[in-house]
Amino acid sequence: VVRVSVTGGVVSGEVEDGASALTRLELSLDGGEWRPLRVADGVLDGRRERFSLRLAATVRAAGEHSVAVRAADEAGNVG
């Protein structure tokens, strides 16, 4: 995971793998279950991908939160 930021209720960032294509990208909010994230170009198949997700209004209005992002590559390595 290269970068993650939250601005105006939008979580965005970039993930990269130096050796193989990324195959999974997920987000967990406040330690909850991992949910798939969509990448900017619509296809999770590159070694470098960007993502963004607008959080629901109820989440944005509820105060502080923790956001975790994880990615996996073709070899099953997770970061």
PDB file of C-alpha atoms in Angstrom:
ATOM      1  CA  VAL A   1       0.000   0.000   0.000  1.00  0.00           C
ATOM      2  CA  VAL A   2       1.728   3.139  -1.251  1.00  0.00           C
ATOM      3  CA  ARG A   3      -0.718   5.810  -0.101  1.00  0.00           C
ATOM      4  CA  VAL A   4      -4.089   6.132   1.646  1.00  0.00           C
ATOM      5  CA  SER A   5      -5.865   9.383   2.440  1.00  0.00           C
ATOM      6  CA  VAL A   6      -9.324  10.453   3.549  1.00  0.00           C
ATOM      7  CA  THR A   7     -10.538  13.848   2.404  1.00  0.00           C
ATOM      8  CA  GLY A   8     -14.113  15.088   2.419  1.00  0.00           C
ATOM      9  CA  GLY A   9     -15.507  11.616   3.050  1.00  0.00           C
ATOM     10  CA  VAL A  10     -13.564  10.011   0.197  1.00  0.00           C
ATOM     11  CA  VAL A  11     -10.979   7.314   0.867  1.00  0.00           C
ATOM     12  CA  SER A  12      -8.396   7.221  -1.920  1.00  0.00           C
ATOM     13  CA  GLY A  13      -4.980   5.776  -2.468  1.00  0.00           C
ATOM     14  CA  GLU A  14      -2.574   3.730  -4.481  1.00  0.00           C
ATOM     15  CA  VAL A  15      -1.193   0.202  -4.193  1.00  0.00           C
ATOM     16  CA  GLU A  16       1.813  -1.290  -5.940  1.00  0.00           C
ATOM     17  CA  ASP A  17       3.655  -4.600  -6.238  1.00  0.00           C
ATOM     18  CA  GLY A  18       7.184  -4.680  -7.628  1.00  0.00           C
ATOM     19  CA  ALA A  19       7.042  -8.201  -9.029  1.00  0.00           C
ATOM     20  CA  SER A  20       3.540  -9.318 -10.019  1.00  0.00           C
ATOM     21  CA  ALA A  21       0.017  -8.161 -10.751  1.00  0.00           C
ATOM     22  CA  LEU A  22      -2.371  -7.301  -7.951  1.00  0.00           C
ATOM     23  CA  THR A  23      -5.353  -9.616  -7.631  1.00  0.00           C
ATOM     24  CA  ARG A  24      -7.239  -8.378  -4.545  1.00  0.00           C
ATOM     25  CA  LEU A  25      -7.837  -4.987  -2.938  1.00  0.00           C
ATOM     26  CA  GLU A  26      -9.946  -4.581   0.192  1.00  0.00           C
ATOM     27  CA  LEU A  27     -10.976  -2.023   2.801  1.00  0.00           C
ATOM     28  CA  SER A  28     -11.980  -2.453   6.455  1.00  0.00           C
ATOM     29  CA  LEU A  29     -13.707   0.359   8.322  1.00  0.00           C
ATOM     30  CA  ASP A  30     -13.378   0.459  12.118  1.00  0.00           C
ATOM     31  CA  GLY A  31     -12.044  -3.104  12.252  1.00  0.00           C
ATOM     32  CA  GLY A  32     -15.088  -4.513  10.460  1.00  0.00           C
ATOM     33  CA  GLU A  33     -15.147  -7.140   7.752  1.00  0.00           C
ATOM     34  CA  TRP A  34     -12.952  -6.729   4.682  1.00  0.00           C
ATOM     35  CA  ARG A  35     -14.846  -5.488   1.630  1.00  0.00           C
ATOM     36  CA  PRO A  36     -13.611  -5.352  -1.964  1.00  0.00           C
ATOM     37  CA  LEU A  37     -12.459  -2.006  -3.365  1.00  0.00           C
ATOM     38  CA  ARG A  38     -12.823  -1.075  -7.022  1.00  0.00           C
ATOM     39  CA  VAL A  39      -9.833   0.333  -8.829  1.00  0.00           C
ATOM     40  CA  ALA A  40      -9.904   3.536 -10.893  1.00  0.00           C
ATOM     41  CA  ASP A  41      -9.581   1.831 -14.281  1.00  0.00           C
ATOM     42  CA  GLY A  42     -12.184  -0.826 -13.422  1.00  0.00           C
ATOM     43  CA  VAL A  43      -9.836  -3.810 -13.809  1.00  0.00           C
ATOM     44  CA  LEU A  44      -7.613  -5.072 -10.993  1.00  0.00           C
ATOM     45  CA  ASP A  45      -4.795  -6.521 -13.084  1.00  0.00           C
ATOM     46  CA  GLY A  46      -1.774  -4.241 -12.909  1.00  0.00           C
ATOM     47  CA  ARG A  47       1.250  -3.956 -10.661  1.00  0.00           C
ATOM     48  CA  ARG A  48       0.143  -0.433  -9.714  1.00  0.00           C
ATOM     49  CA  GLU A  49      -3.493   0.547  -9.131  1.00  0.00           C
ATOM     50  CA  ARG A  50      -5.386   3.577  -7.797  1.00  0.00           C
ATOM     51  CA  PHE A  51      -8.669   3.517  -5.922  1.00  0.00           C
ATOM     52  CA  SER A  52     -11.241   5.831  -4.359  1.00  0.00           C
ATOM     53  CA  LEU A  53     -14.424   5.242  -2.411  1.00  0.00           C
ATOM     54  CA  ARG A  54     -16.953   7.783  -1.133  1.00  0.00           C
ATOM     55  CA  LEU A  55     -18.050   6.792   2.356  1.00  0.00           C
ATOM     56  CA  ALA A  56     -21.769   6.744   3.085  1.00  0.00           C
ATOM     57  CA  ALA A  57     -23.236   9.933   4.580  1.00  0.00           C
ATOM     58  CA  THR A  58     -24.077   8.095   7.814  1.00  0.00           C
ATOM     59  CA  VAL A  59     -20.425   7.073   8.211  1.00  0.00           C
ATOM     60  CA  ARG A  60     -19.135  10.558   7.395  1.00  0.00           C
ATOM     61  CA  ALA A  61     -21.434  12.135   9.987  1.00  0.00           C
ATOM     62  CA  ALA A  62     -20.564   9.680  12.758  1.00  0.00           C
ATOM     63  CA  GLY A  63     -17.181  11.167  13.784  1.00  0.00           C
ATOM     64  CA  GLU A  64     -13.724   9.586  13.717  1.00  0.00           C
ATOM     65  CA  HIS A  65     -13.058   6.203  12.111  1.00  0.00           C
ATOM     66  CA  SER A  66     -10.155   3.907  11.336  1.00  0.00           C
ATOM     67  CA  VAL A  67      -9.571   2.827   7.750  1.00  0.00           C
ATOM     68  CA  ALA A  68      -7.408  -0.151   6.759  1.00  0.00           C
ATOM     69  CA  VAL A  69      -6.529  -1.167   3.207  1.00  0.00           C
ATOM     70  CA  ARG A  70      -4.897  -4.405   2.101  1.00  0.00           C
ATOM     71  CA  ALA A  71      -3.820  -5.728  -1.266  1.00  0.00           C
ATOM     72  CA  ALA A  72      -2.739  -9.164  -2.497  1.00  0.00           C
ATOM     73  CA  ASP A  73      -0.689 -10.140  -5.544  1.00  0.00           C
ATOM     74  CA  GLU A  74      -0.691 -13.190  -7.846  1.00  0.00           C
ATOM     75  CA  ALA A  75       1.650 -15.055  -5.483  1.00  0.00           C
ATOM     76  CA  GLY A  76      -0.714 -14.564  -2.542  1.00  0.00           C
ATOM     77  CA  ASN A  77       1.472 -11.991  -0.773  1.00  0.00           C
ATOM     78  CA  VAL A  78      -0.611  -9.541   1.268  1.00  0.00           C
ATOM     79  CA  GLY A  79       0.346  -6.054   2.386  1.00  0.00           C
TER      80      GLY A  79
END
